Every structure is written in C-alpha cells, then in structure tokens.
JSON list of C-alpha atoms in Angstrom, two decimals:
[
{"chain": "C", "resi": 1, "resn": "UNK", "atom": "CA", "xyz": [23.88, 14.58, -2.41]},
{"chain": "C", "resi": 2, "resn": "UNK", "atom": "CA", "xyz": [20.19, 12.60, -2.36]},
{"chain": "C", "resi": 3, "resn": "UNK", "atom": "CA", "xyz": [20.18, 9.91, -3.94]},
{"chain": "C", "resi": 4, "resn": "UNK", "atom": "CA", "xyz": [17.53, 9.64, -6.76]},
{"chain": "C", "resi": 5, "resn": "UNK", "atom": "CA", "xyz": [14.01, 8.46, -5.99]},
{"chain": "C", "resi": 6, "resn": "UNK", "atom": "CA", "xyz": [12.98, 5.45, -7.51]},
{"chain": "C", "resi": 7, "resn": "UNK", "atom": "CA", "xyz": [10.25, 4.89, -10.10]},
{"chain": "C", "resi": 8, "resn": "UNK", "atom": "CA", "xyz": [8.99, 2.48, -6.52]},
{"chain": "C", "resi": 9, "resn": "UNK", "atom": "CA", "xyz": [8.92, 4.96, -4.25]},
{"chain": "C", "resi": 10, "resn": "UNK", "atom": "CA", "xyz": [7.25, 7.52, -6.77]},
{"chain": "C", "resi": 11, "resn": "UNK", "atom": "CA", "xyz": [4.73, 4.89, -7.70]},
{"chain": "C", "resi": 12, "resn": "UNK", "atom": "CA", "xyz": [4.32, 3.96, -3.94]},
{"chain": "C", "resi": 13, "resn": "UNK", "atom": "CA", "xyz": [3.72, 7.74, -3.16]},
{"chain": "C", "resi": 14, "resn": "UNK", "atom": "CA", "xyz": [0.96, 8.08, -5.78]},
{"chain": "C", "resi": 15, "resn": "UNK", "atom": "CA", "xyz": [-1.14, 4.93, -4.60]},
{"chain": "C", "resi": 16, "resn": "UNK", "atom": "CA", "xyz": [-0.81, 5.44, -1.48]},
{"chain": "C", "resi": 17, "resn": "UNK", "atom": "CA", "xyz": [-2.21, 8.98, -1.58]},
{"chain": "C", "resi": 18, "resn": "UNK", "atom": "CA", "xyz": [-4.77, 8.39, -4.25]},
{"chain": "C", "resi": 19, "resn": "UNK", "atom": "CA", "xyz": [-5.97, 5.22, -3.26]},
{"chain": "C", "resi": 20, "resn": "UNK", "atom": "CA", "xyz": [-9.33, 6.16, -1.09]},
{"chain": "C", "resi": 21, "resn": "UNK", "atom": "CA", "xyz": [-9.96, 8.46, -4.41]},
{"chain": "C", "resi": 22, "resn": "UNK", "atom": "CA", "xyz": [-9.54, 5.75, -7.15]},
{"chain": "C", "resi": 23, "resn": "UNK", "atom": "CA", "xyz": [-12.10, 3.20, -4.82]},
{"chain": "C", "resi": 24, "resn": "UNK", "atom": "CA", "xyz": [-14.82, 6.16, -3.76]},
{"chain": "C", "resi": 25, "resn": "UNK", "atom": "CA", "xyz": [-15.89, 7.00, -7.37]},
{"chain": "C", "resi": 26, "resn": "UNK", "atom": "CA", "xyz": [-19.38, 6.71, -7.62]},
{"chain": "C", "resi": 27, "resn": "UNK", "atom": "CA", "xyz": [-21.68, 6.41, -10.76]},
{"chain": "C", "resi": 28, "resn": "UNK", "atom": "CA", "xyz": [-22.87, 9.61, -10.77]},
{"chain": "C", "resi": 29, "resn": "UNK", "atom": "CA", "xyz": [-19.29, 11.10, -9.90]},
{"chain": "C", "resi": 30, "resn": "UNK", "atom": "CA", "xyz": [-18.80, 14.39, -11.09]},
{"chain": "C", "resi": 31, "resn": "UNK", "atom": "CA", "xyz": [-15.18, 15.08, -9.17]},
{"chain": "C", "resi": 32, "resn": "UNK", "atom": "CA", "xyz": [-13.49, 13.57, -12.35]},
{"chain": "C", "resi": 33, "resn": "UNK", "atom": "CA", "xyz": [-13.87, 12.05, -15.89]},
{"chain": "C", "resi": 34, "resn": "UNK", "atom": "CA", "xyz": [-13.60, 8.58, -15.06]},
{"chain": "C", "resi": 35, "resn": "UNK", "atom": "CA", "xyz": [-12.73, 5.86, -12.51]},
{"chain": "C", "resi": 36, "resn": "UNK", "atom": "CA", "xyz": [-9.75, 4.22, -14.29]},
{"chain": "C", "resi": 37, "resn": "UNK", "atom": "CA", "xyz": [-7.80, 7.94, -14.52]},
{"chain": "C", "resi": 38, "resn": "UNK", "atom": "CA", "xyz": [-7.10, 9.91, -11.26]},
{"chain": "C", "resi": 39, "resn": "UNK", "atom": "CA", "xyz": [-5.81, 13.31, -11.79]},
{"chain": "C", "resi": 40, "resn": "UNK", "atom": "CA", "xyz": [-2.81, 13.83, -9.17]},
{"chain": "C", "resi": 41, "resn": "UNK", "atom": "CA", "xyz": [-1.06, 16.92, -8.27]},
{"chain": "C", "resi": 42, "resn": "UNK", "atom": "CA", "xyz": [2.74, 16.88, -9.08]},
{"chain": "C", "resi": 43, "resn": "UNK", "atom": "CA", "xyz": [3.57, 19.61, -6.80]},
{"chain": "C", "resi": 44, "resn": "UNK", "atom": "CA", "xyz": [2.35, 17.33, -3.90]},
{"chain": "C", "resi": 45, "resn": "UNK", "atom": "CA", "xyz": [3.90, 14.18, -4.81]},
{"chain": "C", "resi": 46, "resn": "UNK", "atom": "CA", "xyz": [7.12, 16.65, -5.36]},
{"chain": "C", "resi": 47, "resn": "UNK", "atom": "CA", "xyz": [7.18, 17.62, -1.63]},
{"chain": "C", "resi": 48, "resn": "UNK", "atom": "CA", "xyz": [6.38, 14.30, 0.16]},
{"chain": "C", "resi": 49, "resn": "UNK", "atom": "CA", "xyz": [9.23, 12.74, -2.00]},
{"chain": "C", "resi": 50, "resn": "UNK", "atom": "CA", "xyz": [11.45, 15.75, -1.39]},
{"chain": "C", "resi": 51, "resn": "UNK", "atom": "CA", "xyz": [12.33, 16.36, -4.88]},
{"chain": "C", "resi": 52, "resn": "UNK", "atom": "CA", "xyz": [11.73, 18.86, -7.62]},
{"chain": "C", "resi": 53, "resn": "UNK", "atom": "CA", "xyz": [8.48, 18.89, -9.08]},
{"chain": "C", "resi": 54, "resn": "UNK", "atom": "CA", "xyz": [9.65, 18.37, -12.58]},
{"chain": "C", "resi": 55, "resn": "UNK", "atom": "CA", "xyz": [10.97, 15.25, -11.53]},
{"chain": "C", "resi": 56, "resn": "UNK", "atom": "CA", "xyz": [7.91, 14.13, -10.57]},
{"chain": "C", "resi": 57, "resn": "UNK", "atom": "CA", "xyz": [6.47, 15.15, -14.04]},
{"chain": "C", "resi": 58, "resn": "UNK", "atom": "CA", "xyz": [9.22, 14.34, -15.92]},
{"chain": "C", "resi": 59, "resn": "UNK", "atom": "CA", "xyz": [9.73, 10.33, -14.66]},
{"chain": "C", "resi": 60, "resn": "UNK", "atom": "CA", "xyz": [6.04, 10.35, -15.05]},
{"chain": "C", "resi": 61, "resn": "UNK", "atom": "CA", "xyz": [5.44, 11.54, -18.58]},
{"chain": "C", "resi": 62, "resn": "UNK", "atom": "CA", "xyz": [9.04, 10.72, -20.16]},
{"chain": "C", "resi": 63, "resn": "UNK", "atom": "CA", "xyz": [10.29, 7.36, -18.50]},
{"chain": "C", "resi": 64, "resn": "UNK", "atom": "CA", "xyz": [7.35, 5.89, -17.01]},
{"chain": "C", "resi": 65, "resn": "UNK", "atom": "CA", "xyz": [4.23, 6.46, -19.20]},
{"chain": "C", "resi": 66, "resn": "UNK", "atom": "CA", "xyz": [6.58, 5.39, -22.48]},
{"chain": "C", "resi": 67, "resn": "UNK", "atom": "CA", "xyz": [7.33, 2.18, -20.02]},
{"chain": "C", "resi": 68, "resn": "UNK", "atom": "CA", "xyz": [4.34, 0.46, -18.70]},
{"chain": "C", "resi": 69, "resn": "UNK", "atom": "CA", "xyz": [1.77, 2.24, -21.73]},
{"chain": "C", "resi": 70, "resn": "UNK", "atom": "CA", "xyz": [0.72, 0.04, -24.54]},
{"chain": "C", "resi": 71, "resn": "UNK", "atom": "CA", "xyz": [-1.06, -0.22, -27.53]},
{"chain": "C", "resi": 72, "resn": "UNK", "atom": "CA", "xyz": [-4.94, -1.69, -27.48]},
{"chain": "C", "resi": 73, "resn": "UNK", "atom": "CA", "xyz": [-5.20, -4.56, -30.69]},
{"chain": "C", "resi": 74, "resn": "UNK", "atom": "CA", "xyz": [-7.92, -1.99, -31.70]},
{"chain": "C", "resi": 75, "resn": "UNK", "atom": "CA", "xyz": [-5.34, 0.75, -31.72]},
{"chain": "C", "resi": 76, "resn": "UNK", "atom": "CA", "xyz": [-5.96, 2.99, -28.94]},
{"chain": "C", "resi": 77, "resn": "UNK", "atom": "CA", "xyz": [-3.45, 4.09, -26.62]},
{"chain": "C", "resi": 78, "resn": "UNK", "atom": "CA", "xyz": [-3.40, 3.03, -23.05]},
{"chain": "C", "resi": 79, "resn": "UNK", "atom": "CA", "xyz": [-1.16, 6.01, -21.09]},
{"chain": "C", "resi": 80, "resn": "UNK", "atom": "CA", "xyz": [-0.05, 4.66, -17.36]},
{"chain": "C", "resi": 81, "resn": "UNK", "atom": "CA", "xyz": [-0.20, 8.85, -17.02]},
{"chain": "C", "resi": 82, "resn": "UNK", "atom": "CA", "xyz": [-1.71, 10.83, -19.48]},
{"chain": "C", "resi": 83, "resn": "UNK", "atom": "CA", "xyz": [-1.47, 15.41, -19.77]},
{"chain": "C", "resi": 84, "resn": "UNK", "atom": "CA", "xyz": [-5.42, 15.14, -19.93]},
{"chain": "C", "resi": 85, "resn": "UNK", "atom": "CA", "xyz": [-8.64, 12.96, -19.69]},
{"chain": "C", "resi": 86, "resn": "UNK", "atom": "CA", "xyz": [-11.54, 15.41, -20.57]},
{"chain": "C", "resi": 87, "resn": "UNK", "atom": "CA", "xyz": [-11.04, 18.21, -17.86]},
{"chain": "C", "resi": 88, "resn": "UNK", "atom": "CA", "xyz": [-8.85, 16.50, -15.65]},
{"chain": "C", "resi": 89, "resn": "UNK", "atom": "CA", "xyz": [-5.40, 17.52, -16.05]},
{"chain": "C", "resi": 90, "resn": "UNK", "atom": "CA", "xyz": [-2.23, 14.90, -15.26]},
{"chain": "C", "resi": 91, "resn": "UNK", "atom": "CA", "xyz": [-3.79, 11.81, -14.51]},
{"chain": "C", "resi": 92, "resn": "UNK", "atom": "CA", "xyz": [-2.76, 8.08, -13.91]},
{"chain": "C", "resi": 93, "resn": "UNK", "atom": "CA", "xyz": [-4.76, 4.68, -15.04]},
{"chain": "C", "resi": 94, "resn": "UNK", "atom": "CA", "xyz": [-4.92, 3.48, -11.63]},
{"chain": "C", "resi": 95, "resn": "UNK", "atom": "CA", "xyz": [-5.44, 0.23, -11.74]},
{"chain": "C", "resi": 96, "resn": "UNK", "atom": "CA", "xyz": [-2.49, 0.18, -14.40]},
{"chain": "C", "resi": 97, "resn": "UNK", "atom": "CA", "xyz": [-0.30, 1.72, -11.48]},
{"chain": "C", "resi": 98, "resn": "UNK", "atom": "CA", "xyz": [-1.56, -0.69, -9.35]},
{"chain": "C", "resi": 99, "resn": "UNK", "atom": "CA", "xyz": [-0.35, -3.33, -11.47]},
{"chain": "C", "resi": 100, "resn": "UNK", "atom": "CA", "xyz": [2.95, -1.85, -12.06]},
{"chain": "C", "resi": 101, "resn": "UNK", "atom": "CA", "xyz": [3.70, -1.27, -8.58]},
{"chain": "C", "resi": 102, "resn": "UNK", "atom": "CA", "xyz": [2.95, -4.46, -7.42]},
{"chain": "C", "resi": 103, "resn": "UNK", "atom": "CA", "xyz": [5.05, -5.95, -9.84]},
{"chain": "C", "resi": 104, "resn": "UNK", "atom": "CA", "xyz": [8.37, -3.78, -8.83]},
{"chain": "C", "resi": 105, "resn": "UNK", "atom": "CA", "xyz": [7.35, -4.61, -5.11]},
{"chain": "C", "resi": 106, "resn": "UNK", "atom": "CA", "xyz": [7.14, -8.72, -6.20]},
{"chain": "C", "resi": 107, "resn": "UNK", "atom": "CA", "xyz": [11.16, -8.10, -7.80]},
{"chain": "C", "resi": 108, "resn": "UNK", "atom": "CA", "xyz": [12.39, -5.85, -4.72]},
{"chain": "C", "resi": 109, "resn": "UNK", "atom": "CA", "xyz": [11.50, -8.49, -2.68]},
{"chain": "C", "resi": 110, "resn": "UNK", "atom": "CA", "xyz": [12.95, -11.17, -5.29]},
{"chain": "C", "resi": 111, "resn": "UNK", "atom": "CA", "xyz": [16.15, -9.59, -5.16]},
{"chain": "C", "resi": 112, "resn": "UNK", "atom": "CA", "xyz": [16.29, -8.26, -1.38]},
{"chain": "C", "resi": 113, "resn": "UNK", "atom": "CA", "xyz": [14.96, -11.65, 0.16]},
{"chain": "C", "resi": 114, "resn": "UNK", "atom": "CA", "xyz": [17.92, -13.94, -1.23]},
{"chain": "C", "resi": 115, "resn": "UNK", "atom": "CA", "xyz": [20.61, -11.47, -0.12]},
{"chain": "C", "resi": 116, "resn": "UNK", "atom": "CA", "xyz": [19.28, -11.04, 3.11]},
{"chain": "C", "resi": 117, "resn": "UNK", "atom": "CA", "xyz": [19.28, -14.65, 4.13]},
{"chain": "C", "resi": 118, "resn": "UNK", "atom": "CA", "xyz": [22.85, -14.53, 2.54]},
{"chain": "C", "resi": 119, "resn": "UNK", "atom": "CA", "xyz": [24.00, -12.18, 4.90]},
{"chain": "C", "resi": 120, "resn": "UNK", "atom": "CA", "xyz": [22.07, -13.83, 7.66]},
{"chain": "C", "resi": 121, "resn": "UNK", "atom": "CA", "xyz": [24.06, -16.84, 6.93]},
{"chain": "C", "resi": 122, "resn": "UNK", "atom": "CA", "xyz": [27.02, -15.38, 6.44]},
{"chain": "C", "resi": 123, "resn": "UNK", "atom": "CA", "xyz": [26.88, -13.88, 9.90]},
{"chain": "C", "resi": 124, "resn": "UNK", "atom": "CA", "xyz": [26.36, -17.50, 11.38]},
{"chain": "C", "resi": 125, "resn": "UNK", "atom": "CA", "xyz": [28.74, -18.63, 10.10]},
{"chain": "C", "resi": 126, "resn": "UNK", "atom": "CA", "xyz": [31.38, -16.03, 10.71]},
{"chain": "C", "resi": 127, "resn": "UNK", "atom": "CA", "xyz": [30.15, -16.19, 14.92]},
{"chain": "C", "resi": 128, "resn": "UNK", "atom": "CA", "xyz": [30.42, -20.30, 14.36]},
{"chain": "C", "resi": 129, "resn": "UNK", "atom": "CA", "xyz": [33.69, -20.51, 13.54]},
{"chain": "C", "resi": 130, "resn": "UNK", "atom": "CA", "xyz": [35.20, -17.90, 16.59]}
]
C-alpha cells in the first residue's frame, strides 16, 4: 500500500508547477482574475502525485484551506484555496502557499537535520569502538 502524500509534497507539486504562472501576470492579464489566486487543475496535480484526484481536492479544500486561511481584522476571508475567484475555478493565494510551504520545508529540515547528524554519529562511533 502507498503511503499517503503529504500536505509538503502536495504543496511542493503546486508551486512548482504554477510558479512561472503566478510571476508572468501582467497588468493587463486577461488569463485569470488576479495575481494573488492561480487557478490549478486537480486532475493534474492528481497524476504527478499518483493519487486520486479527490485527494487532491479534498486535502485542499477540507484540511488545508481550513488550516493556513484566516480572517482579515476587516472581516474578509483569506482562502489558501478557494472553489472560485470571478471565473476562475479552484484556485490557490499563491504567495500564501508560498509562505506555507516554506514554512513546512524550514520544520522538515528542523526535524531531519538533528537526526541525521545523530545517526552520523552514531555510526562513528559504532566503527570507533571495533
């Protein structure tokens, strides 16, 4: 059995797809509503991470959006992925993403560096006392 993606490697997949898009909107732009959201196709993300579509959808609108999406002072609703911006249909806050994703990539490597030089040590010392 697969083991289930992460909300990383789902996160990873989406900015590193829809980067070039988020930083060549122009002015006068007419591919989508606005810079900040990026419409992305599930069904895409689905297949490069090998998993069902829904998935895709579902970590995005259920578990993720209800995560890292906040409330303005003003009361508006910022949505990390959001069903629609004007005509564009499932769409992330980019730079939001951005932000999110660099923080789980700061705590992988907070977690993964320590153990690593643990294990490194360990195997010194294990081949300095033979």
């Amino acid at each position: 059995m697969r083991k289930p993606t992460t909300d990383r490697e789902i996160l990873k997949v989406i900015h590193d797809h829809y980067y070039k898009t988020f930083i060549s909107y122009g002015i006068s732009d007419e591919s989508r509503e606005s810079k900040i959201y990026v419409p992305i196709d599930c069904e895409y993300l689905a297949n490069k991470l090998r998993v069902d579509q829904d998935i895709v959808f579902g970590r995005l609108y259920y578990h993720l959006d209800k995560k890292y999406g906040y409330q303005q002072p003003n009361g508006s609703q910022v949505h990390l992925f959001a069903m629609r911006v004007g005509k564009d249909q499932h769409a992330v806050h980019f730079p939001l993403l951005s932000a999110v994703l660099a923080e789980q990539n700061y705590n992988w490597f907070q977690f993964y560096a320590p153990l690593l030089i643990s294990i490194f040590a360990l195997t010194i010392s294990f081949f300095g006392a033979l």
